Amino acid sequence: MAPINNLHYVNKILDSGADIVYGGIKGWSLRPNMFEMRQKDFIQAIKKVKSRGKKIFLAMNCFYSTNEIEKAIEMIAKMYALGIDGVIISELGLVGEIKKQFPQLDLHLSVQTSASNSKDLEFYKSLGIDCVVLPRNLKECSVSNINKLSKVENIGIEIFILGDDSCNLDGRCYLSSYLCQKVRHDSTGRDFSALGSANKSGYCFLICKRQCSYFKDGGVQSQGRLLKRGDLVIYKDLKELVSLGIKVLKVQGREFSPFISCRMVSCLKNMLLNLENADKYNKTVSELESLIKLKQRIQDRHLYLLEKSSNKIWRLLREFLQRPIDGLEILQWQIFH
Amino acid sequence: MKGKMFELNTSVFTLKELKNTDISSYDAIYLGDSFCRQYKDNLSENCKDLKTAIRIVKDKGKKVFVSTYAVPRNADLKGVEKTLFNAAKSGADAVEIQNYGVLRISRREFPELPVHIGSLANIYTVATALKLKEDGVKRIKGNYELCLDELAELNNSAGLETEVLLHGKMILGISEECLTKKWSNKKTKACQDFCRRNNYLSSKKLVLNNFGRVTLSGKDMCTIEHLPLILDKGFRFFRIESFRESRDYAAQVGNIYRNAIIEALESRKYSYKKYLLGLKNFSPIGFCNGYYFARSGQDYIHSKK
C-alpha cells in the first residue's frame, strides 16, 4: 500500500508496484492541507486507479470535532459512490455509521489509535473494524509481538515497513499544539487551519526531532536532538513478515516527494518478488538504504527550515516537499549507486 | 452531580507518598502510576500496598480510584489484569483506563467495577463518548486538546460524568522507552529513579518536563482565574494533576482550589488574585490555560472581567 499526494504520480506509483494506494482530501485527513490532494484530483485518482484494476483507500484518519462527524460521513458517502475500496479512520465515533451505511467498505483503523495488544484488536473487531494499522513504535518488540497480534482472529493487520519514527506513541503526542495552535473554521464549521492540532490535520512541528537541552537538577546534562529516533526499518524482517500472513505492508509518505515514494515502492516490490534470490534481494536493500539516506537529508533540510524560519514557513515547505526533488539530488543518488 | 456539589481529585503513586500527603482537600484519589510499570513501589503494581492505600483513603471518607497501565503490550496484559483484580477485590470505587484493550478485559472480567476513561484514550467527540457509554463506562476525561466548549458539549450530550483538569502539568506524550534513562549516560537496565529528580527539556520557545516515558508541559495549567466560567458550563468533576510533584504541591494546590471553587459557587464576587499568589510559588516556569480557549497549549489568557 503506497501513498499518493499528487494526481500526476498516480500512474507512476502503480507502475512502481503498488497494489493499493491511499490518499487524503485537503482538510479531511491527518496530514495538513499542503500534503493532500484537492477533492477533484482525488476523484480523478479514483478513476485512474480503478481503470487499472487496483484498489484505492481514502484516508480520513484525523480526529474530528463532534460537529464535523456528519460532514465526514457525507465525504465518505461521496467517495464511496465514486468507487473507493476502503477508508482509513481514527475516530471511533465514525465506525458505527460507516458500517451501517457502507457495509461493503473495507474499514481500516489508523496508526493513530496505537493498537498494540491482542485485547485492543479484539475490541476494535467487536466495533466492526476489518484491519488495524499497528503503531510504528512496535519495532521495539518487532516480529515476535506482531506475530502474537496476527493471531487475533477475523481482523487483518497492516504495518508500516518504511517510514518515520517518533519518540512518542502514534496519536499520543500533543507537543505541536502545545507549541503553536491557531484554530480557524471555514464556512462549514470544519477546522481547516494548518496551525491546528497535529491529530486534527494541523502541522506537526517535528519537536521530537529538534535540538534541545536536557537539564537535570539545575544543570545541563546533555544536548542535541535528544528526542529523535531513527527511521522505521521493518523491511529488514520482510521474510518473516510475509510468512506471518500480514494483510497489508504499507509505506508512509504523503508528506514526501512522490519521486521518493515511487522509488521506495519499487524497491520493496523487488524485494518481495526476490525473497528467495539473495543476490537480487541484497542489491535492492542497498538501493533502498541509499533512498532512506536521501529522505533523511531532505528531512534535515525541512528541520533546518523549521528551526530557523519565520511565519512564511508554509510556502517554503510546500516548495521543498511537494515538488519532485531537484535534478542535482537525483544525479547524486544515481552516482552514489 | 449538580448545583453546589463537586468532586476534587488528584493522583498519588506510592504508599509512602500517600502517607506523606495531606489529602484533606480532596474528595477522591487516583492511586498508581499509569505511565511506567517500573516506577518503584507503584501502587498499580503492588497488591499489598494497594490494599493498604485503599483502606487509608476509605478510612478518611474519600473515594478511591485505581489507575491502570496506559499503553500495555501483550506482555503487560497479565499485570494489568492483576491490577484490575486487586482493585475490584480491595473495594476501589472505579478504575481509570486509557487503553481499549484493558477496557475490554475490565468489562468482561470485572463487570461490576465502574470504569473511568483517561485523556490518553483520545476522546474527541460525543459519538465516541456514546460508544463508550454503551460499553458501560461511567466517567470520561476528554482529550487535553479539546476546548471548554467542546468539553461542555461532551458533558451535556453524552450523559457521562466528564472530568476536567483544573491545575497541573498536562501530559503531552508517552514514549515506548524511558527517555531520562537514555540520556543519563549510564548503561544499566535497572531503573535508577531518574524520573524522580528535577528534569527539564528546553528547546526554542518551549520548556517541557520529562519524567521517564512521559513528557509533560513545562508550564502548569492554571484555571483559577476562569473558575466561574468552568462552573457555569456545568463541570463538577475536577482533577489537580500532581504528577511527580512535591507532596506539599498536592496538599496546597488542592486546598487553594477547594476554597476557590466554594467561593465561586457561593458568591458572585469571586476574586482569584489571592489564590493566584499562592499558586505562583509552585510553578517556576509559569502558567498556561492549556487548550481551553482553542489556543496554543502553552498560552495564558486573562478573563475578560
XYZ file of C-alpha atoms in Angstrom:
642
model
C 0.000 0.000 0.000
C 1.565 3.266 -1.102
C 0.779 6.944 -0.529
C -0.434 9.379 -3.181
C -0.338 13.140 -2.792
C -0.159 14.192 -6.421
C -2.508 13.221 -9.267
C 0.331 13.138 -11.798
C 2.171 10.421 -9.891
C -0.742 8.010 -9.503
C 0.158 6.001 -12.608
C 3.832 6.107 -11.715
C 3.285 4.709 -8.227
C 1.123 1.919 -9.647
C 3.866 1.205 -12.215
C 6.330 1.007 -9.325
C 4.410 -1.954 -7.954
C 1.806 -0.651 -5.518
C -1.307 -2.827 -5.265
C -3.274 -0.352 -3.204
C -2.862 3.411 -2.951
C -4.117 5.674 -0.193
C -4.504 9.413 -0.039
C -6.395 12.146 1.709
C -8.506 15.077 0.626
C -7.371 18.521 1.732
C -8.783 19.294 5.166
C -10.126 15.822 5.859
C -7.062 13.759 6.541
C -4.342 13.586 9.172
C -1.774 15.443 7.087
C -2.028 19.199 6.689
C -3.657 20.580 3.534
C -0.350 21.154 1.770
C 0.383 17.420 1.668
C -3.033 16.302 0.472
C -4.978 16.285 -2.793
C -7.775 18.529 -3.893
C -11.141 16.817 -3.951
C -11.374 16.976 -7.744
C -7.854 15.496 -8.062
C -8.740 12.663 -5.719
C -11.824 11.909 -7.813
C -9.584 11.728 -10.901
C -7.190 9.488 -8.980
C -10.067 7.090 -8.174
C -10.822 6.823 -11.894
C -7.173 6.215 -12.802
C -6.668 3.561 -10.135
C -9.912 1.746 -10.882
C -9.188 1.735 -14.637
C -6.031 -0.222 -13.849
C -7.848 -2.712 -11.640
C -6.098 -1.625 -8.417
C -7.535 -0.502 -5.085
C -7.757 2.969 -3.595
C -8.312 3.916 0.032
C -9.465 7.256 1.377
C -7.544 8.439 4.451
C -9.967 10.121 6.869
C -7.650 9.496 9.769
C -7.610 12.673 11.790
C -9.666 13.183 14.908
C -12.730 15.277 14.165
C -14.855 17.543 16.297
C -18.389 16.491 17.146
C -19.905 18.872 14.583
C -17.624 17.533 11.819
C -18.719 13.892 12.084
C -21.763 14.337 9.865
C -19.716 16.094 7.184
C -17.051 13.402 7.342
C -19.735 10.782 6.676
C -21.003 12.858 3.730
C -17.478 12.949 2.288
C -17.106 9.171 2.648
C -20.522 8.666 1.004
C -19.470 10.794 -1.954
C -16.194 8.918 -2.476
C -17.896 5.563 -1.901
C -20.260 6.338 -4.741
C -17.242 7.024 -6.959
C -15.662 3.681 -6.153
C -13.185 3.806 -3.237
C -12.440 0.371 -1.827
C -11.777 1.314 1.751
C -11.356 4.070 4.279
C -8.747 4.623 6.981
C -10.111 6.225 10.159
C -9.013 7.133 13.694
C -12.265 8.415 15.128
C -14.178 5.560 16.788
C -17.382 7.582 16.623
C -17.382 7.100 12.834
C -17.311 3.299 12.888
C -20.991 2.565 13.593
C -22.287 4.916 10.916
C -19.811 3.695 8.271
C -20.701 0.047 8.914
C -24.393 0.902 8.743
C -24.285 2.994 5.568
C -21.415 1.366 3.641
C -21.136 -2.278 4.753
C -19.034 -3.162 1.681
C -16.331 -0.671 2.524
C -13.060 -2.072 3.897
C -12.603 -0.265 7.228
C -9.009 0.207 8.393
C -8.102 1.691 11.755
C -5.297 4.233 11.542
C -1.910 4.031 13.195
C -3.114 6.983 15.307
C -5.006 4.627 17.607
C -1.759 2.895 18.674
C -3.452 -0.500 18.905
C -0.733 -2.650 20.366
C -2.096 -5.665 22.204
C -4.381 -8.571 21.323
C -7.224 -7.285 23.500
C -7.066 -3.955 21.674
C -7.557 -5.780 18.397
C -10.461 -7.803 19.837
C -12.100 -4.573 20.983
C -11.742 -2.961 17.565
C -13.000 -6.108 15.854
C -16.105 -6.004 18.050
C -16.751 -2.473 16.764
C -16.607 -3.632 13.146
C -13.038 -2.761 12.096
C -11.656 -5.007 9.322
C -7.969 -4.196 9.606
C -5.768 -2.397 12.142
C -2.607 -0.438 11.327
C -0.071 -1.266 14.030
C 1.886 1.592 15.628
C 5.266 2.350 14.113
C 6.927 2.130 17.524
C 6.177 -1.590 17.637
C 9.603 -2.136 16.152
C 10.801 -2.313 19.768
C 9.024 -5.627 20.029
C 9.492 -6.449 16.402
C 8.311 -9.595 14.696
C 7.545 -11.573 17.872
C 4.909 -9.099 19.016
C 3.459 -8.700 15.537
C 3.246 -12.486 15.413
C 1.074 -12.592 18.547
C -1.155 -9.821 17.243
C -1.584 -11.541 13.895
C -3.160 -14.497 15.718
C -6.237 -12.500 16.703
C -8.998 -13.942 14.570
C -11.058 -12.173 11.928
C -9.128 -8.942 11.887
C -6.409 -8.016 9.425
C -3.096 -6.413 10.255
C -1.443 -3.642 8.340
C 2.079 -2.493 9.166
C 4.368 0.285 8.099
C 7.531 -1.242 6.776
C 9.086 2.075 5.913
C 8.577 5.490 7.399
C 9.474 7.923 10.153
C 9.502 7.106 13.794
C 8.586 9.384 16.642
C 9.642 9.357 20.292
C 6.010 9.448 21.386
C 3.463 6.803 20.554
C 1.351 7.439 17.476
C -1.713 9.530 18.252
C -0.428 10.144 21.781
C 1.679 13.223 21.070
C 0.366 16.736 21.657
C 3.662 18.631 21.505
C 2.881 20.604 18.332
C -0.418 22.030 19.505
C 1.199 22.884 22.841
C 3.821 24.940 20.990
C 1.528 26.635 18.493
C -2.134 26.359 17.632
C -4.443 28.804 15.873
C -7.809 27.239 15.241
C -9.791 28.691 12.332
C -13.051 27.308 10.986
C -14.311 27.548 7.421
C -17.908 28.373 6.492
C -18.968 24.748 7.041
C -17.516 24.676 10.549
C -14.543 22.491 9.620
C -11.251 23.336 11.348
C -9.010 23.894 8.342
C -6.076 25.600 9.966
C -2.603 24.259 9.271
C -1.720 25.550 12.717
C -4.181 23.290 14.473
C -3.515 20.102 16.380
C -1.370 17.530 14.544
C -4.015 14.959 15.496
C -6.617 17.066 13.708
C -4.806 17.686 10.409
C -2.680 20.523 11.721
C 1.011 20.768 11.019
C 3.475 18.644 13.024
C 6.369 20.895 14.034
C 8.693 17.894 14.468
C 9.546 18.950 18.009
C 10.745 15.432 18.699
C 13.451 15.842 16.053
C 14.717 19.267 17.092
C 17.775 20.419 19.012
C 17.129 20.607 22.736
C 18.902 20.628 26.085
C 18.206 18.313 28.952
C 18.542 19.825 32.429
C 18.810 17.604 35.464
C 18.893 19.052 38.977
C 19.511 22.529 37.556
C 22.474 21.701 35.295
C 22.696 20.763 31.613
C 23.050 17.000 31.389
C 23.022 16.576 27.605
C 22.298 18.461 24.386
C 21.380 17.571 20.822
C 18.425 16.009 19.040
C 17.567 14.123 22.193
C 14.053 13.062 21.296
C 14.920 11.957 17.793
C 14.646 8.319 16.839
C 15.849 6.639 13.700
C 13.728 5.717 10.720
C 11.353 2.801 10.802
C 13.105 -0.046 9.006
C 10.980 -3.143 9.493
C 11.716 -4.107 5.858
C 14.767 -5.960 7.162
C 12.370 -8.585 8.542
C 10.398 -8.813 5.326
C 10.658 -12.593 5.015
C 9.266 -13.219 8.491
C 6.519 -10.656 7.999
C 5.397 -12.307 4.782
C 5.360 -15.696 6.488
C 3.084 -14.280 9.233
C 0.446 -13.519 6.630
C 0.288 -9.774 7.260
C -2.597 -8.411 5.199
C -1.069 -5.116 4.110
C 2.530 -3.818 4.008
C 2.460 -0.058 3.960
C 4.835 2.764 3.024
C 4.494 6.114 4.759
C 4.990 9.300 2.797
C 2.123 11.571 1.843
C 4.414 14.355 3.036
C 7.378 13.214 0.943
C 8.219 13.837 -2.668
C 6.358 11.413 -4.975
C 9.722 10.612 -6.580
C 10.966 9.098 -3.314
C 7.699 7.252 -2.657
C 7.802 5.691 -6.145
C 11.425 4.565 -5.787
C 10.759 3.098 -2.346
C 7.715 1.189 -3.522
C 9.668 -0.128 -6.483
C 12.488 -1.365 -4.214
C 10.094 -3.035 -1.802
C 8.199 -4.738 -4.592
C 11.508 -6.064 -5.950
C 12.417 -7.347 -2.520
C 9.063 -9.092 -2.167
C 9.463 -10.717 -5.561
C 13.028 -11.821 -4.787
C 12.701 -13.154 -1.266
C 14.441 -16.381 -2.284
C 17.053 -14.757 -4.512
C 19.661 -13.449 -2.075
C 21.738 -11.575 -4.670
C 18.886 -9.571 -6.139
C 17.356 -9.069 -2.682
C 20.546 -7.630 -1.157
C 21.161 -5.381 -4.152
C 17.699 -3.884 -3.734
C 18.244 -3.472 0.009
C 21.333 -1.338 -0.620
C 19.389 0.762 -3.128
C 16.614 1.229 -0.592
C 19.083 2.236 2.096
C 20.529 4.971 -0.068
C 16.996 6.231 -0.695
C 16.394 6.364 3.034
C 19.566 8.421 3.425
C 18.280 10.793 0.772
C 14.952 11.064 2.557
C 16.775 11.841 5.794
C 18.754 14.578 4.088
C 15.547 16.173 2.847
C 14.069 15.880 6.311
C 17.149 17.578 7.789
C 16.587 20.486 5.402
C 12.979 20.534 6.493
C 14.088 20.639 10.149
C 16.580 23.392 9.404
C 13.741 25.435 7.941
C 11.519 24.768 10.913
C 14.202 25.789 13.385
C 15.347 28.893 11.532
C 12.374 30.243 9.685
C 9.548 32.592 10.481
C 5.822 32.528 9.723
C 6.466 32.290 5.983
C 7.484 28.701 6.517
C 4.388 27.171 4.947
C 5.138 28.497 1.487
C 8.768 27.362 1.725
C 7.802 23.942 2.963
C 5.409 23.406 0.119
C 8.190 24.355 -2.256
C 10.564 21.864 -0.710
C 8.310 18.957 -0.109
C 5.607 18.892 -2.736
C 7.735 19.192 -5.811
C 9.817 16.305 -7.086
C 13.321 16.605 -5.704
C 15.694 18.601 -7.847
C 17.901 17.265 -10.576
C 21.090 17.579 -8.551
C 19.822 15.256 -5.895
C 18.626 12.692 -8.431
C 22.078 12.867 -10.030
C 23.814 12.450 -6.642
C 21.629 9.482 -5.925
C 22.429 7.873 -9.288
C 26.197 8.470 -8.866
C 26.004 7.016 -5.356
C 24.757 3.834 -6.924
C -23.548 15.885 40.342
C -25.327 19.234 40.121
C -25.719 22.542 41.926
C -23.098 23.227 44.554
C -21.806 19.664 44.826
C -18.468 18.904 43.215
C -15.584 16.434 43.301
C -11.937 17.453 43.511
C -9.418 14.681 42.963
C -5.716 14.107 42.451
C -3.334 11.224 41.964
C -0.879 9.526 44.329
C 1.616 6.953 43.088
C 3.103 5.160 46.095
C 2.078 4.270 49.620
C 4.881 6.398 51.025
C 3.633 9.427 49.062
C 0.102 8.799 50.289
C 1.232 8.698 53.910
C 3.159 11.950 53.447
C 0.358 13.837 51.699
C -2.380 15.831 53.331
C -5.363 14.770 51.214
C -7.990 16.544 53.296
C -8.817 18.965 50.428
C -9.721 16.161 48.043
C -12.892 14.125 47.622
C -11.260 11.316 45.700
C -7.782 9.940 44.996
C -6.444 8.086 41.951
C -3.895 5.523 43.110
C -0.970 4.324 40.997
C 1.144 5.461 38.067
C -0.391 4.744 34.633
C 2.737 5.511 32.675
C 5.551 3.316 33.935
C 5.235 -0.177 35.333
C 8.822 0.000 36.617
C 8.211 3.061 38.812
C 9.367 1.974 42.254
C 6.534 0.983 44.627
C 3.926 1.906 42.012
C 0.581 1.209 43.686
C -0.887 -0.169 40.451
C 1.713 -2.934 40.532
C 1.904 -3.702 44.247
C -1.056 -5.652 45.584
C -0.220 -5.366 49.286
C 0.457 -1.615 49.187
C -2.653 -1.034 47.076
C -4.856 -2.744 49.674
C -3.350 -0.644 52.457
C -3.633 2.553 50.397
C -7.298 1.899 49.555
C -8.025 1.332 53.240
C -6.245 4.562 54.256
C -8.173 6.654 51.709
C -11.515 4.983 52.503
C -10.986 5.489 56.241
C -10.775 9.206 55.531
C -14.199 9.046 53.879
C -12.917 9.627 50.363
C -13.487 7.802 47.113
C -10.649 5.807 45.665
C -9.915 5.038 42.028
C -7.111 2.830 40.721
C -5.111 3.791 37.632
C -4.113 1.096 35.167
C -1.171 0.982 32.777
C -1.862 3.268 29.829
C -0.090 1.565 26.923
C 0.149 -2.183 27.543
C 1.762 -4.550 25.073
C 0.762 -8.207 25.112
C 3.434 -8.928 27.711
C 1.837 -6.386 30.097
C -1.719 -7.690 29.909
C -1.390 -10.169 32.772
C -0.018 -7.443 35.031
C -2.860 -5.100 34.103
C -5.437 -7.826 34.716
C -3.907 -8.328 38.155
C -4.279 -4.600 38.877
C -7.964 -4.786 37.898
C -8.432 -7.859 40.081
C -6.776 -6.165 43.075
C -8.834 -3.017 42.568
C -12.090 -5.000 42.444
C -11.151 -7.173 45.427
C -9.989 -4.273 47.594
C -13.162 -2.248 47.096
C -11.965 0.519 44.761
C -14.766 2.804 43.594
C -13.562 2.709 39.977
C -10.570 2.060 37.741
C -9.026 4.549 35.356
C -8.364 3.056 31.922
C -6.556 4.639 28.959
C -6.424 1.621 26.633
C -9.407 -0.005 24.913
C -7.977 -3.500 25.251
C -7.905 -3.020 29.017
C -11.479 -1.720 28.849
C -12.480 -4.965 27.150
C -10.816 -7.046 29.876
C -12.384 -4.947 32.605
C -15.935 -5.149 31.254
C -15.684 -8.898 30.659
C -13.884 -9.995 33.813
C -14.999 -7.359 36.327
C -18.347 -6.033 35.078
C -19.266 -4.596 38.477
C -16.188 -2.375 38.575
C -17.016 1.165 37.331
C -14.676 2.486 34.639
C -13.250 5.957 34.061
C -11.594 6.596 30.689
C -8.475 8.777 30.800
C -7.299 11.526 28.473
C -4.866 9.323 26.503
C -7.809 7.341 25.112
C -8.311 10.231 22.659
C -11.979 11.048 23.178
C -12.636 13.979 20.845
C -16.341 13.596 20.028
C -19.723 12.909 21.562
C -20.067 9.961 19.142
C -17.019 8.241 20.699
C -18.275 9.030 24.203
C -21.679 7.489 23.399
C -19.970 4.362 22.098
C -18.077 4.081 25.374
C -21.292 4.639 27.302
C -22.726 1.572 25.544
C -19.700 -0.331 26.842
C -20.573 0.599 30.416
C -18.118 3.449 31.001
C -19.103 5.758 33.844
C -16.761 8.716 33.506
C -14.641 10.178 30.742
C -11.839 12.656 30.523
C -11.866 14.332 27.102
C -8.618 14.737 25.227
C -6.486 17.627 26.502
C -6.727 19.272 23.079
C -10.457 19.907 23.460
C -11.525 23.447 24.263
C -14.008 24.272 27.029
C -16.958 24.495 24.632
C -16.204 21.055 23.177
C -15.805 19.604 26.668
C -19.120 21.180 27.673
C -20.770 19.531 24.671
C -19.366 16.175 25.820
C -20.614 16.864 29.335
C -24.097 17.859 28.223
C -24.719 15.412 25.376
C -23.053 12.136 26.305
C -24.763 11.619 29.656
C -21.485 10.627 31.294
C -19.534 12.205 34.122
C -16.940 14.449 32.456
C -13.791 15.164 34.397
C -11.690 18.216 33.555
C -8.203 19.277 34.521
C -8.142 22.344 36.757
C -4.475 22.645 37.562
C -1.155 20.928 36.982
C 1.015 19.714 34.170
C -0.567 18.282 31.038
C 0.601 15.003 29.550
C 1.903 15.855 26.079
C 3.195 12.479 25.028
C 4.072 8.997 26.111
C 7.057 7.121 24.784
C 7.938 3.474 24.318
C 11.220 3.880 26.194
C 12.437 5.646 29.332
C 13.996 8.833 27.998
C 15.626 10.006 31.224
C 17.439 6.679 31.468
C 18.515 7.016 27.833
C 20.012 10.472 28.439
C 21.648 9.608 31.739
C 24.680 8.013 30.017
C 24.584 5.135 32.498
C 24.405 1.818 30.759
C 22.227 -0.123 33.119
C 18.978 -1.944 32.596
C 17.769 -1.372 36.146
C 15.613 1.666 36.904
C 17.710 4.376 38.559
C 14.709 6.521 39.524
C 15.966 9.431 37.395
C 12.371 10.441 36.823
C 12.004 11.399 40.491
C 14.604 14.147 40.014
C 14.014 17.638 38.684
C 14.158 17.160 34.878
C 13.586 19.768 32.193
C 13.851 19.692 28.464
C 14.370 23.010 26.759
C 14.038 23.778 23.078
C 13.461 27.043 21.214
C 10.312 28.727 22.627
C 9.471 25.610 24.572
C 10.146 24.141 28.007
C 8.990 20.630 28.781
C 9.126 18.447 31.831
C 10.310 14.959 31.178
C 9.703 12.088 33.506
C 10.888 8.826 32.106
C 8.407 7.824 29.462
C 6.082 10.771 29.877
C 6.578 14.259 28.508
C 4.697 16.921 30.423
C 4.092 20.585 29.814
C 6.736 22.789 31.440
C 4.092 25.296 32.453
C 1.362 24.450 34.905
C -2.120 24.616 33.537
C -3.967 27.049 35.789
C -7.691 27.813 35.691
C -8.104 29.725 38.935
C -8.984 32.905 37.020
C -11.583 31.111 34.905
C -13.293 29.046 37.613
C -16.673 30.819 37.399
C -16.783 30.143 33.636
C -15.890 26.465 34.123
C -18.547 26.081 36.820
C -21.096 27.897 34.659
C -20.536 25.382 31.879
C -21.692 22.657 34.253
C -18.479 20.795 35.110
C -18.370 19.255 38.573
C -15.559 16.671 38.434
C -12.148 18.268 38.733
C -8.602 16.962 38.618
C -5.480 18.506 40.119
C -2.564 16.802 38.344
C 0.282 16.423 40.839
C 2.344 14.071 38.712
C 5.848 13.737 40.281
C 5.290 16.966 42.233
C 6.169 17.501 45.893
C 3.529 16.359 48.338
C 3.294 19.940 49.530
C 2.176 20.850 45.985
C -0.674 18.333 46.079
C -1.854 19.489 49.509
C -1.537 23.251 48.996
C -2.853 23.459 45.439
C -5.802 21.229 46.395
C -6.585 23.445 49.350
C -6.445 26.630 47.273
C -8.754 25.208 44.594
C -11.250 23.815 47.106
C -11.592 27.245 48.724
C -11.772 28.936 45.321
C -14.472 26.591 43.986
C -16.588 27.058 47.122
C -16.227 30.842 46.831
C -17.061 30.805 43.100
C -20.139 28.647 43.720
C -21.439 30.654 46.650
C -20.539 34.215 45.875
C -20.946 36.415 42.863
C -17.929 38.458 43.895
C -15.295 35.859 43.158
C -11.774 37.227 43.379
C -8.987 35.000 42.134
C -5.981 37.199 42.896
C -5.361 35.979 46.446
C -5.437 32.377 45.217
C -3.141 33.054 42.270
C -0.471 34.390 44.601
C -0.369 31.090 46.494
C -0.210 29.040 43.300
C 2.699 31.000 41.817
C 5.101 29.572 44.418
C 4.652 26.111 42.937
C 5.097 26.936 39.255
C 8.604 28.196 38.411
C 8.054 28.028 34.626
C 4.727 29.851 34.765
C 1.107 29.190 33.893
C -0.885 28.318 30.825
C -4.581 27.669 30.099
C -3.968 24.513 28.130
C -6.338 24.200 25.203
C -9.428 25.516 26.977
C -9.691 28.612 24.788
C -8.745 26.939 21.476
C -5.272 28.479 21.602
C -1.769 27.010 21.812
C -1.474 24.787 24.870
C 1.220 26.960 26.420
C -0.675 30.265 26.133
C -2.207 32.021 29.072
C -5.061 34.431 28.574
C -6.785 36.533 31.160
C -10.516 36.561 31.780
C -12.482 39.426 30.216
C -13.500 40.987 33.516
